[in-house]
Short mmCIF file of C-alpha atoms in Angstrom, two decimals:
data_model
loop_
_atom_site.label_atom_id
_atom_site.label_comp_id
_atom_site.label_asym_id
_atom_site.label_seq_id
_atom_site.Cartn_x
_atom_site.Cartn_y
_atom_site.Cartn_z
CA MET R 1 -10.35 -14.27 -34.61
CA ASN R 2 -10.93 -15.06 -30.96
CA ASN R 3 -8.23 -16.09 -28.67
CA GLU R 4 -8.81 -19.85 -29.02
CA MET R 5 -8.73 -19.65 -32.68
CA MET R 6 -5.61 -17.67 -32.52
CA LYS R 7 -3.96 -20.10 -30.35
CA LYS R 8 -4.96 -22.99 -32.59
CA HIS R 9 -3.84 -21.14 -35.78
CA PHE R 10 -0.38 -20.37 -34.36
CA LEU R 11 -0.11 -23.84 -32.71
CA ILE R 12 0.15 -22.39 -29.14
CA PRO R 13 -0.15 -25.05 -26.58
CA VAL R 14 -3.32 -25.24 -25.00
CA SER R 15 -1.78 -26.00 -21.59
CA GLN R 16 1.34 -24.10 -20.86
CA ASN R 17 3.41 -25.80 -18.19
CA ASN R 18 6.29 -23.72 -17.07
CA THR R 19 7.68 -26.74 -15.16
CA LYS R 20 10.89 -28.21 -16.57
CA SER R 21 10.42 -31.61 -17.90
CA LEU R 22 12.08 -34.14 -20.37
CA PRO R 23 9.84 -34.31 -23.68
CA GLY R 24 8.50 -38.08 -23.98
CA ASP R 25 9.32 -40.74 -21.56
CA LEU R 26 12.59 -41.40 -19.65
CA ALA R 27 13.11 -44.86 -21.15
CA MET R 28 13.05 -43.29 -24.82
CA TRP R 29 15.99 -40.85 -23.67
CA VAL R 30 18.02 -43.59 -22.15
CA PHE R 31 17.60 -45.60 -25.56
CA ILE R 32 18.49 -42.51 -27.37
CA VAL R 33 21.45 -41.85 -25.30
CA MET R 34 22.57 -45.39 -25.85
CA GLU R 35 22.09 -44.89 -29.58
CA LEU R 36 23.93 -41.87 -29.83
CA THR R 37 26.95 -43.26 -27.78
CA VAL R 38 27.11 -46.17 -30.46
CA PHE R 39 27.29 -43.63 -33.39
CA ALA R 40 29.86 -41.58 -31.83
CA ILE R 41 31.99 -44.84 -31.58
CA PHE R 42 31.57 -45.40 -35.41
CA PHE R 43 32.08 -41.79 -36.00
CA ILE R 44 35.48 -41.95 -34.21
CA ALA R 45 36.26 -45.27 -35.76
CA PHE R 46 35.75 -43.39 -39.11
CA ALA R 47 38.06 -40.32 -38.13
CA VAL R 48 40.81 -42.28 -36.84
CA ALA R 49 40.80 -44.52 -40.06
CA GLN R 50 40.54 -41.47 -42.14
CA ARG R 51 43.62 -40.27 -40.31
CA VAL R 52 45.66 -43.48 -40.92
CA ASN R 53 44.75 -43.79 -44.37
CA GLU R 54 44.16 -40.18 -45.86
CA ASN R 55 44.79 -41.21 -49.60
CA MET R 56 42.29 -44.04 -49.29
CA PHE R 57 39.48 -41.93 -47.71
CA ALA R 58 40.05 -38.99 -50.08
CA LEU R 59 39.63 -41.55 -53.18
CA GLY R 60 36.82 -43.11 -51.55
CA ARG R 61 35.07 -39.82 -51.01
CA GLU R 62 35.55 -38.76 -54.64
CA SER R 63 33.24 -41.77 -55.28
CA LEU R 64 30.60 -40.12 -53.12
CA ASP R 65 27.85 -37.62 -54.74
CA LEU R 66 27.97 -34.40 -52.60
CA SER R 67 24.60 -33.38 -53.96
CA VAL R 68 23.03 -36.46 -52.65
CA GLY R 69 24.47 -36.06 -49.07
CA LEU R 70 23.20 -32.33 -49.43
CA PHE R 71 19.75 -33.32 -50.55
CA CYS R 72 19.73 -36.05 -47.90
CA THR R 73 20.54 -33.56 -45.05
CA LEU R 74 17.68 -31.23 -46.29
CA PHE R 75 14.97 -33.89 -46.64
CA LEU R 76 15.80 -34.84 -43.34
CA ILE R 77 15.94 -31.35 -41.66
CA VAL R 78 12.78 -30.31 -43.23
CA SER R 79 11.21 -33.83 -41.97
CA SER R 80 12.23 -33.15 -38.65
CA TYR R 81 10.76 -29.50 -38.66
CA PHE R 82 7.41 -31.08 -39.47
CA VAL R 83 7.78 -33.63 -36.69
CA ALA R 84 8.46 -30.59 -34.42
CA LEU R 85 5.43 -28.76 -35.92
CA SER R 86 3.27 -31.84 -35.18
CA VAL R 87 4.13 -32.27 -31.47
CA LYS R 88 2.88 -28.36 -31.31
CA ALA R 89 -0.16 -29.33 -33.25
CA ILE R 90 -1.07 -32.11 -30.67
CA LYS R 91 -0.39 -29.85 -27.85
CA SER R 92 -3.01 -27.66 -29.42
CA GLU R 93 -5.46 -30.32 -29.66
CA ASP R 94 -5.17 -30.70 -33.29
CA ASN R 95 -4.67 -34.25 -33.99
CA LEU R 96 -5.78 -34.03 -37.77
CA LEU R 97 -3.14 -31.15 -38.42
CA ALA R 98 -0.51 -33.47 -36.72
CA LYS R 99 -1.38 -36.32 -38.93
CA ARG R 100 -1.18 -34.34 -42.13
CA LEU R 101 2.31 -33.01 -40.74
CA LEU R 102 3.44 -36.46 -40.30
CA ILE R 103 2.59 -37.45 -43.76
CA TYR R 104 4.57 -34.74 -45.13
CA SER R 105 7.51 -35.81 -42.93
CA LEU R 106 6.94 -39.52 -44.08
CA VAL R 107 7.17 -38.35 -47.77
CA LEU R 108 10.40 -36.45 -47.09
CA ALA R 109 11.72 -39.44 -45.53
CA SER R 110 10.99 -41.54 -48.41
CA PHE R 111 12.92 -39.20 -50.74
CA TYR R 112 15.80 -39.68 -48.29
CA LEU R 113 15.15 -43.41 -48.68
CA ILE R 114 15.17 -43.39 -52.34
CA LEU R 115 18.37 -41.03 -52.92
CA LYS R 116 20.23 -43.11 -50.42
CA LEU R 117 19.22 -46.44 -52.27
CA SER R 118 20.45 -44.80 -55.51
CA GLU R 119 23.80 -43.92 -54.06
CA TYR R 120 24.16 -47.44 -52.65
CA SER R 121 23.38 -48.78 -56.13
CA SER R 122 25.51 -46.51 -58.01
CA LEU R 123 28.66 -47.57 -55.74
CA ALA R 124 27.68 -51.19 -56.29
CA GLU R 125 27.63 -50.70 -59.93
CA GLN R 126 31.16 -49.24 -59.88
CA GLY R 127 32.22 -52.49 -57.66
CA PHE R 128 32.33 -50.59 -54.47
CA ASP R 129 31.09 -52.87 -51.64
CA LEU R 130 31.35 -53.47 -47.95
CA SER R 131 34.82 -55.40 -48.25
CA PHE R 132 36.46 -53.18 -50.87
CA ASN R 133 38.54 -51.28 -48.45
CA SER R 134 38.23 -49.50 -44.92
CA PHE R 135 36.44 -46.60 -46.23
CA TYR R 136 33.80 -48.49 -47.80
CA THR R 137 33.28 -50.70 -44.78
CA LEU R 138 32.77 -47.87 -42.50
CA TYR R 139 30.77 -45.87 -44.96
CA PHE R 140 28.34 -48.81 -45.54
CA LEU R 141 28.21 -49.62 -41.78
CA ILE R 142 27.49 -45.97 -40.77
CA THR R 143 24.98 -44.94 -43.41
CA GLY R 144 23.59 -48.42 -43.50
CA PHE R 145 23.08 -48.47 -39.77
CA HIS R 146 21.36 -44.79 -40.04
CA PHE R 147 19.36 -46.13 -43.11
CA MET R 148 17.76 -48.72 -40.73
CA HIS R 149 16.97 -46.38 -37.97
CA VAL R 150 15.20 -44.07 -40.67
CA LEU R 151 13.13 -47.07 -41.68
CA MET R 152 12.47 -47.77 -37.88
CA GLY R 153 11.72 -43.91 -37.47
CA MET R 154 9.27 -44.08 -40.31
CA VAL R 155 7.25 -47.04 -38.78
CA ILE R 156 7.18 -45.02 -35.57
CA LEU R 157 5.67 -41.73 -37.46
CA ALA R 158 3.28 -43.82 -39.24
CA TYR R 159 1.87 -45.42 -36.11
CA MET R 160 1.76 -41.93 -34.62
CA GLY R 161 -0.13 -40.54 -37.55
CA LYS R 162 -2.39 -43.74 -37.32
CA GLN R 163 -3.29 -42.93 -33.57
CA ALA R 164 -3.58 -39.18 -34.23
CA ASN R 165 -6.10 -39.86 -37.06
CA LYS R 166 -8.25 -41.69 -34.16
CA GLY R 167 -7.50 -38.77 -31.93
CA LYS R 168 -5.85 -40.61 -29.26
CA TYR R 169 -3.47 -37.72 -28.37
CA SER R 170 -4.40 -34.51 -26.62
CA ALA R 171 -2.30 -31.76 -24.81
CA ASN R 172 -2.16 -33.64 -21.56
CA ASN R 173 -1.60 -37.17 -23.19
CA CYS R 174 0.96 -36.78 -25.72
CA SER R 175 4.22 -38.57 -24.02
CA GLY R 176 4.17 -41.10 -26.39
CA PHE R 177 3.80 -38.96 -29.62
CA GLU R 178 6.76 -36.59 -27.97
CA ALA R 179 8.97 -39.77 -27.44
CA GLY R 180 8.37 -40.87 -31.12
CA ALA R 181 9.07 -37.23 -32.30
CA SER R 182 12.53 -37.21 -30.15
CA TYR R 183 13.68 -40.55 -32.11
CA TRP R 184 13.01 -38.75 -35.32
CA HIS R 185 14.89 -35.87 -34.17
CA MET R 186 17.75 -38.08 -33.03
CA ILE R 187 17.92 -39.51 -36.60
CA ASP R 188 18.15 -35.91 -38.03
CA LEU R 189 20.72 -34.90 -35.56
CA LEU R 190 22.86 -38.11 -36.56
CA TRP R 191 22.79 -37.31 -40.09
CA VAL R 192 24.02 -33.71 -39.62
CA ILE R 193 27.04 -35.46 -38.07
CA ILE R 194 27.26 -38.07 -40.83
CA PHE R 195 27.05 -35.53 -43.52
CA PHE R 196 29.78 -33.35 -41.94
CA LEU R 197 32.00 -36.48 -41.46
CA VAL R 198 31.57 -38.57 -44.74
CA TYR R 199 30.73 -35.80 -47.53
CA VAL R 200 31.95 -32.31 -45.94
CA ILE R 201 35.47 -32.60 -44.21
CA HIS R 202 38.35 -33.62 -46.16
CA MET Q 1 -5.24 -14.72 -20.74
CA SER Q 2 -5.03 -11.37 -21.98
CA PHE Q 3 -4.83 -10.31 -25.78
CA THR Q 4 -1.44 -8.82 -24.86
CA ASP Q 5 -0.26 -12.24 -23.50
CA LEU Q 6 -1.36 -13.80 -26.61
CA ILE Q 7 0.63 -11.37 -28.76
CA GLY Q 8 3.50 -11.90 -26.59
CA ASP Q 9 3.26 -15.62 -27.06
CA ILE Q 10 3.31 -15.21 -30.82
CA VAL Q 11 6.10 -13.00 -30.89
CA LYS Q 12 8.27 -15.42 -28.74
CA LEU Q 13 6.93 -18.19 -30.54
CA TYR Q 14 8.05 -16.86 -33.93
CA LEU Q 15 11.45 -15.27 -32.69
CA ASN Q 16 12.74 -18.54 -31.16
CA ASN Q 17 10.82 -21.30 -32.89
CA GLU Q 18 10.75 -23.88 -35.53
CA HIS Q 19 10.55 -21.76 -38.59
CA SER Q 20 13.78 -19.68 -37.81
CA ALA Q 21 15.53 -22.98 -36.77
CA LEU Q 22 14.54 -24.44 -40.32
CA VAL Q 23 15.79 -21.49 -42.13
CA LEU Q 24 19.07 -21.34 -40.19
CA LEU Q 25 19.75 -25.28 -40.51
CA ILE Q 26 19.01 -24.73 -44.37
CA LEU Q 27 21.43 -22.02 -44.91
CA LEU Q 28 24.17 -23.62 -42.52
CA THR Q 29 23.93 -26.84 -44.60
CA LEU Q 30 24.16 -24.81 -47.87
CA ALA Q 31 27.16 -22.98 -46.26
CA SER Q 32 29.07 -26.11 -45.22
CA THR Q 33 28.46 -27.65 -48.72
CA LEU Q 34 30.00 -24.65 -50.45
CA LEU Q 35 32.94 -24.65 -48.20
CA SER Q 36 33.51 -28.36 -48.68
CA LEU Q 37 33.76 -27.58 -52.57
CA LEU Q 38 37.19 -25.98 -52.06
CA ASP Q 39 40.02 -28.14 -52.91
CA GLN Q 40 42.12 -27.46 -49.93
CA GLN Q 41 40.55 -27.03 -46.47
CA ILE Q 42 42.62 -24.93 -44.43
CA MET Q 43 42.22 -24.41 -40.48
CA SER Q 44 39.85 -21.62 -40.58
CA VAL Q 45 37.37 -23.15 -43.13
CA THR Q 46 37.60 -26.44 -41.06
CA PHE Q 47 36.70 -24.39 -37.81
CA ILE Q 48 33.88 -22.62 -39.69
CA VAL Q 49 32.44 -26.04 -41.00
CA THR Q 50 32.83 -27.55 -37.51
CA LEU Q 51 31.11 -24.74 -35.93
CA THR Q 52 28.19 -25.03 -38.33
CA VAL Q 53 27.76 -28.52 -37.38
CA ILE Q 54 27.65 -27.50 -33.55
CA ILE Q 55 25.38 -24.77 -34.23
CA LYS Q 56 22.88 -27.16 -36.32
CA GLY Q 57 23.17 -29.74 -33.67
CA GLN Q 58 22.23 -27.05 -30.85
CA GLN Q 59 19.23 -25.91 -32.76
CA ILE Q 60 17.94 -29.46 -33.23
CA VAL Q 61 18.25 -30.10 -29.33
CA ASP Q 62 16.92 -26.91 -28.15
CA ILE Q 63 14.13 -26.14 -30.87
CA PHE Q 64 13.12 -29.39 -32.33
CA MET Q 65 13.62 -31.44 -29.53
CA GLU Q 66 12.22 -28.67 -27.20
CA PHE Q 67 15.11 -29.22 -24.82
CA HIS Q 68 15.25 -25.51 -24.03
CA GLN Q 69 12.57 -26.25 -21.43
CA ALA Q 70 13.94 -29.72 -20.27
CA PRO Q 71 15.93 -30.40 -17.08
CA SER Q 72 19.41 -28.78 -17.04
CA LYS Q 73 21.14 -32.12 -16.63
CA TRP Q 74 19.64 -33.69 -19.77
CA ARG Q 75 20.14 -30.58 -21.86
CA TYR Q 76 23.75 -30.09 -21.28
CA LEU Q 77 24.21 -34.05 -21.84
CA LEU Q 78 22.66 -33.48 -25.50
CA LEU Q 79 24.39 -30.19 -26.10
CA SER Q 80 27.84 -31.57 -24.89
CA TYR Q 81 27.22 -34.51 -27.43
CA VAL Q 82 26.85 -32.13 -30.49
CA ILE Q 83 29.72 -30.09 -29.36
CA LEU Q 84 32.04 -32.64 -28.40
CA VAL Q 85 31.65 -35.11 -30.80
CA PRO Q 86 32.16 -32.76 -34.04
CA LEU Q 87 35.00 -31.11 -32.18
CA ILE Q 88 36.85 -34.58 -31.60
CA LEU Q 89 36.09 -35.68 -35.14
CA ALA Q 90 37.84 -32.22 -36.64
CA ILE Q 91 40.85 -32.79 -33.97
CA ILE Q 92 41.47 -36.45 -34.92
CA ILE Q 93 41.30 -35.69 -38.51
CA TYR Q 94 43.52 -32.48 -38.70
CA SER Q 95 45.70 -32.76 -35.77
#
Protein backbone atom coordinates (compact mmCIF):
# COMPACT_ATOMS: atom_id res chain seq x y z
CA MET A 1 0.00 0.00 0.00
CA ASN A 2 1.59 3.33 -0.99
CA ASN A 3 1.54 6.47 1.18
CA GLU A 4 -1.42 8.09 -0.60
CA MET A 5 -3.52 4.94 -0.29
CA MET A 6 -2.64 4.57 3.40
CA LYS A 7 -3.57 8.20 4.01
CA LYS A 8 -6.92 7.65 2.42
CA HIS A 9 -7.52 4.36 4.23
CA PHE A 10 -6.78 5.81 7.65
CA LEU A 11 -8.59 9.09 6.89
CA ILE A 12 -5.48 11.22 7.36
CA PRO A 13 -6.16 14.73 6.06
CA VAL A 14 -4.48 15.46 2.72
CA SER A 15 -3.38 18.91 3.86
CA GLN A 16 -2.11 19.06 7.44
CA ASN A 17 -2.49 22.61 8.68
CA ASN A 18 -0.87 23.19 12.07
CA THR A 19 -2.27 26.70 12.60
CA LYS A 20 -5.10 26.87 15.15
CA SER A 21 -8.38 27.61 13.47
CA LEU A 22 -12.04 27.26 14.33
CA PRO A 23 -13.72 24.31 12.58
CA GLY A 24 -16.42 25.67 10.25
CA ASP A 25 -17.70 29.24 10.10
CA LEU A 26 -17.47 31.82 12.88
CA ALA A 27 -21.18 32.67 12.32
CA MET A 28 -22.13 29.05 13.03
CA TRP A 29 -20.17 29.09 16.28
CA VAL A 30 -21.83 32.31 17.43
CA PHE A 31 -25.17 30.61 16.66
CA ILE A 32 -24.12 27.45 18.52
CA VAL A 33 -23.06 29.42 21.61
CA MET A 34 -26.44 31.21 21.58
CA GLU A 35 -28.26 27.86 21.31
CA LEU A 36 -26.20 26.40 24.15
CA THR A 37 -27.07 29.42 26.31
CA VAL A 38 -30.81 29.02 25.68
CA PHE A 39 -30.62 25.33 26.60
CA ALA A 40 -28.56 26.13 29.72
CA ILE A 41 -31.41 28.39 30.89
CA PHE A 42 -33.92 25.56 30.33
CA PHE A 43 -31.66 23.11 32.20
CA ILE A 44 -31.31 25.43 35.19
CA ALA A 45 -35.09 26.02 35.19
CA PHE A 46 -35.61 22.24 35.28
CA ALA A 47 -33.12 21.78 38.14
CA VAL A 48 -34.62 24.63 40.19
CA ALA A 49 -38.17 23.30 39.64
CA GLN A 50 -36.98 19.85 40.70
CA ARG A 51 -35.45 21.30 43.87
CA VAL A 52 -38.76 22.99 44.70
CA ASN A 53 -41.06 20.04 43.77
CA GLU A 54 -38.96 16.97 44.59
CA ASN A 55 -41.89 14.51 44.88
CA MET A 56 -43.57 15.70 41.70
CA PHE A 57 -40.32 15.27 39.73
CA ALA A 58 -39.64 11.85 41.29
CA LEU A 59 -43.10 10.65 40.21
CA GLY A 60 -42.69 12.22 36.78
CA ARG A 61 -39.35 10.52 36.29
CA GLU A 62 -40.89 7.16 37.18
CA SER A 63 -43.20 7.49 34.17
CA LEU A 64 -40.18 7.77 31.85
CA ASP A 65 -38.44 4.72 30.43
CA LEU A 66 -34.72 4.79 31.25
CA SER A 67 -33.95 2.39 28.39
CA VAL A 68 -35.45 4.88 25.91
CA GLY A 69 -33.12 7.57 27.24
CA LEU A 70 -30.17 5.15 27.09
CA PHE A 71 -30.80 4.10 23.49
CA CYS A 72 -31.44 7.70 22.39
CA THR A 73 -28.05 8.61 23.88
CA LEU A 74 -26.30 5.70 22.18
CA PHE A 75 -27.91 6.48 18.80
CA LEU A 76 -26.88 10.13 18.97
CA ILE A 77 -23.33 9.36 20.15
CA VAL A 78 -22.71 6.84 17.34
CA SER A 79 -24.38 9.20 14.87
CA SER A 80 -22.03 11.99 15.98
CA TYR A 81 -19.09 9.59 15.60
CA PHE A 82 -20.02 8.92 11.96
CA VAL A 83 -20.31 12.66 11.33
CA ALA A 84 -16.84 13.21 12.85
CA LEU A 85 -15.47 10.48 10.55
CA SER A 86 -17.19 12.06 7.56
CA VAL A 87 -15.31 15.31 8.23
CA LYS A 88 -12.07 13.33 8.13
CA ALA A 89 -13.20 11.65 4.91
CA ILE A 90 -13.79 15.06 3.32
CA LYS A 91 -10.33 16.18 4.45
CA SER A 92 -8.98 13.04 2.77
CA GLU A 93 -10.78 14.09 -0.43
CA ASP A 94 -13.17 11.13 -0.24
CA ASN A 95 -16.62 12.62 -0.85
CA LEU A 96 -18.33 9.28 -1.44
CA LEU A 97 -17.14 7.83 1.88
CA ALA A 98 -18.33 11.02 3.59
CA LYS A 99 -21.74 10.62 1.96
CA ARG A 100 -22.02 7.00 3.15
CA LEU A 101 -21.03 7.97 6.70
CA LEU A 102 -23.66 10.72 6.69
CA ILE A 103 -26.30 8.19 5.60
CA TYR A 104 -25.37 5.92 8.55
CA SER A 105 -25.65 8.96 10.79
CA LEU A 106 -29.08 9.84 9.40
CA VAL A 107 -30.33 6.27 9.91
CA LEU A 108 -29.29 6.40 13.58
CA ALA A 109 -30.88 9.82 13.99
CA SER A 110 -34.10 8.34 12.56
CA PHE A 111 -34.00 5.62 15.24
CA TYR A 112 -33.69 8.41 17.84
CA LEU A 113 -36.76 10.15 16.38
CA ILE A 114 -38.80 6.92 16.40
CA LEU A 115 -37.87 6.18 20.03
CA LYS A 116 -38.65 9.71 21.16
CA LEU A 117 -41.99 9.72 19.36
CA SER A 118 -42.88 6.37 20.93
CA GLU A 119 -42.09 7.81 24.35
CA TYR A 120 -44.24 10.91 23.68
CA SER A 121 -47.04 8.65 22.47
CA SER A 122 -46.79 6.42 25.56
CA LEU A 123 -46.92 9.46 27.88
CA ALA A 124 -49.91 10.88 25.99
CA GLU A 125 -51.76 7.55 26.37
CA GLN A 126 -51.19 7.74 30.13
CA GLY A 127 -52.71 11.22 30.14
CA PHE A 128 -49.50 13.18 30.65
CA ASP A 129 -49.31 16.28 28.48
CA LEU A 130 -47.61 19.65 28.49
CA SER A 131 -50.08 21.12 30.99
CA PHE A 132 -50.20 18.18 33.43
CA ASN A 133 -47.65 19.62 35.87
CA SER A 134 -44.29 21.47 35.97
CA PHE A 135 -42.31 18.29 35.35
CA TYR A 136 -44.09 17.47 32.10
CA THR A 137 -44.14 21.11 30.99
CA LEU A 138 -40.35 21.30 31.32
CA TYR A 139 -39.82 17.76 30.05
CA PHE A 140 -41.80 18.34 26.85
CA LEU A 141 -40.34 21.82 26.41
CA ILE A 142 -36.69 20.71 26.71
CA THR A 143 -36.91 17.40 24.84
CA GLY A 144 -39.35 18.82 22.25
CA PHE A 145 -37.04 21.76 21.56
CA HIS A 146 -34.15 19.33 21.24
CA PHE A 147 -36.26 17.08 18.98
CA MET A 148 -36.79 20.04 16.61
CA HIS A 149 -33.04 20.64 16.59
CA VAL A 150 -32.49 16.99 15.62
CA LEU A 151 -34.93 17.39 12.72
CA MET A 152 -33.14 20.57 11.62
CA GLY A 153 -29.77 18.81 11.97
CA MET A 154 -30.98 15.91 9.84
CA VAL A 155 -31.99 18.32 7.07
CA ILE A 156 -28.50 19.85 7.25
CA LEU A 157 -26.82 16.41 7.17
CA ALA A 158 -28.98 15.35 4.20
CA TYR A 159 -27.96 18.53 2.33
CA MET A 160 -24.30 17.91 3.17
CA GLY A 161 -24.64 14.33 1.88
CA LYS A 162 -26.21 15.57 -1.34
CA GLN A 163 -23.41 18.07 -1.87
CA ALA A 164 -20.78 15.43 -1.05
CA ASN A 165 -22.37 13.11 -3.60
CA LYS A 166 -21.75 15.81 -6.21
CA GLY A 167 -18.12 16.05 -5.05
CA LYS A 168 -18.53 19.67 -3.95
CA TYR A 169 -16.22 19.40 -0.92
CA SER A 170 -12.47 19.11 -0.74
CA ALA A 171 -9.73 19.35 1.89
CA ASN A 172 -9.41 23.08 1.16
CA ASN A 173 -13.14 23.70 0.76
CA CYS A 174 -14.84 22.06 3.72
CA SER A 175 -15.81 25.00 5.92
CA GLY A 176 -19.54 24.52 5.23
CA PHE A 177 -19.25 20.80 5.88
CA GLU A 178 -17.45 21.40 9.18
CA ALA A 179 -20.08 23.96 10.20
CA GLY A 180 -22.90 21.45 9.61
CA ALA A 181 -20.98 18.74 11.46
CA SER A 182 -20.40 21.10 14.40
CA TYR A 183 -24.15 21.76 14.60
CA TRP A 184 -24.77 18.01 14.80
CA HIS A 185 -22.17 17.59 17.55
CA MET A 186 -23.87 20.40 19.49
CA ILE A 187 -27.12 18.39 19.31
CA ASP A 188 -25.27 15.35 20.67
CA LEU A 189 -23.66 17.42 23.44
CA LEU A 190 -27.04 18.83 24.50
CA TRP A 191 -28.60 15.38 24.62
CA VAL A 192 -25.80 14.11 26.87
CA ILE A 193 -26.79 16.80 29.40
CA ILE A 194 -30.54 16.19 28.89
CA PHE A 195 -30.04 12.45 29.55
CA PHE A 196 -28.13 13.30 32.73
CA LEU A 197 -30.71 15.83 33.91
CA VAL A 198 -33.99 14.15 32.97
CA TYR A 199 -33.25 10.42 33.18
CA VAL A 200 -30.18 9.81 35.35
CA ILE A 201 -29.98 12.02 38.43
CA HIS A 202 -32.71 11.75 41.03
CA MET B 1 6.64 12.75 4.08
CA SER B 2 8.60 9.69 5.12
CA PHE B 3 7.14 6.31 6.00
CA THR B 4 7.97 6.81 9.71
CA ASP B 5 6.04 10.13 9.70
CA LEU B 6 3.08 8.30 8.28
CA ILE B 7 3.28 5.56 10.94
CA GLY B 8 3.55 8.32 13.59
CA ASP B 9 0.41 9.96 12.20
CA ILE B 10 -1.49 6.68 12.27
CA VAL B 11 -0.46 5.95 15.88
CA LYS B 12 -1.40 9.52 16.89
CA LEU B 13 -4.71 9.17 15.10
CA TYR B 14 -5.59 5.90 16.77
CA LEU B 15 -4.50 6.88 20.29
CA ASN B 16 -6.38 10.18 20.38
CA ASN B 17 -9.17 9.75 17.93
CA GLU B 18 -12.85 9.27 17.27
CA HIS B 19 -12.74 5.49 17.76
CA SER B 20 -11.43 5.61 21.32
CA ALA B 21 -13.72 8.57 22.07
CA LEU B 22 -16.72 6.53 20.90
CA VAL B 23 -15.78 3.58 23.15
CA LEU B 24 -15.27 5.90 26.13
CA LEU B 25 -18.59 7.70 25.50
CA ILE B 26 -20.51 4.41 25.30
CA LEU B 27 -18.85 3.02 28.45
CA LEU B 28 -19.53 6.21 30.42
CA THR B 29 -23.17 6.25 29.25
CA LEU B 30 -23.64 2.65 30.38
CA ALA B 31 -21.91 3.36 33.70
CA SER B 32 -24.08 6.39 34.46
CA THR B 33 -27.20 4.42 33.50
CA LEU B 34 -26.27 1.63 35.90
CA LEU B 35 -25.60 4.16 38.67
CA SER B 36 -28.99 5.77 38.05
CA LEU B 37 -30.65 2.44 38.89
CA LEU B 38 -29.55 2.80 42.51
CA ASP B 39 -32.55 3.61 44.71
CA GLN B 40 -30.78 6.27 46.73
CA GLN B 41 -28.05 8.30 45.08
CA ILE B 42 -25.44 9.13 47.69
CA MET B 43 -23.05 12.06 47.27
CA SER B 44 -20.18 10.01 45.84
CA VAL B 45 -22.46 8.43 43.20
CA THR B 46 -23.79 11.85 42.22
CA PHE B 47 -20.24 13.11 41.92
CA ILE B 48 -19.25 10.18 39.69
CA VAL B 49 -22.33 10.59 37.46
CA THR B 50 -21.64 14.32 37.11
CA LEU B 51 -18.01 13.55 36.30
CA THR B 52 -19.08 11.13 33.54
CA VAL B 53 -21.13 13.90 31.90
CA ILE B 54 -18.19 16.30 32.09
CA ILE B 55 -15.83 13.73 30.52
CA LYS B 56 -18.37 12.93 27.80
CA GLY B 57 -18.75 16.64 27.04
CA GLN B 58 -14.97 17.06 26.89
CA GLN B 59 -14.65 14.15 24.46
CA ILE B 60 -17.35 15.56 22.17
CA VAL B 61 -15.79 19.04 22.22
CA ASP B 62 -12.15 18.03 21.83
CA ILE B 63 -12.41 14.95 19.60
CA PHE B 64 -15.68 15.10 17.64
CA MET B 65 -15.75 18.89 17.26
CA GLU B 66 -11.95 18.93 16.81
CA PHE B 67 -11.54 21.71 19.34
CA HIS B 68 -8.18 20.39 20.57
CA GLN B 69 -6.73 22.32 17.61
CA ALA B 70 -9.06 25.34 17.83
CA PRO B 71 -8.12 28.76 19.24
CA SER B 72 -7.74 28.55 23.03
CA LYS B 73 -10.49 31.08 23.81
CA TRP B 74 -13.11 29.11 21.90
CA ARG B 75 -11.94 25.80 23.34
CA TYR B 76 -12.05 27.11 26.90
CA LEU B 77 -15.50 28.62 26.25
CA LEU B 78 -16.91 25.27 25.13
CA LEU B 79 -15.08 23.31 27.84
CA SER B 80 -16.30 25.70 30.54
CA TYR B 81 -19.86 25.03 29.32
CA VAL B 82 -19.52 21.25 29.59
CA ILE B 83 -17.90 21.55 33.03
CA LEU B 84 -19.98 24.31 34.60
CA VAL B 85 -23.48 23.39 33.41
CA PRO B 86 -23.51 19.81 34.82
CA LEU B 87 -21.82 21.04 38.03
CA ILE B 88 -24.39 23.84 38.51
CA LEU B 89 -27.25 21.41 37.85
CA ALA B 90 -25.88 18.89 40.37
CA ILE B 91 -25.34 21.63 42.97
CA ILE B 92 -28.89 22.99 42.52
CA ILE B 93 -30.46 19.54 42.81
CA TYR B 94 -28.39 18.19 45.68
CA SER B 95 -27.49 21.26 47.76
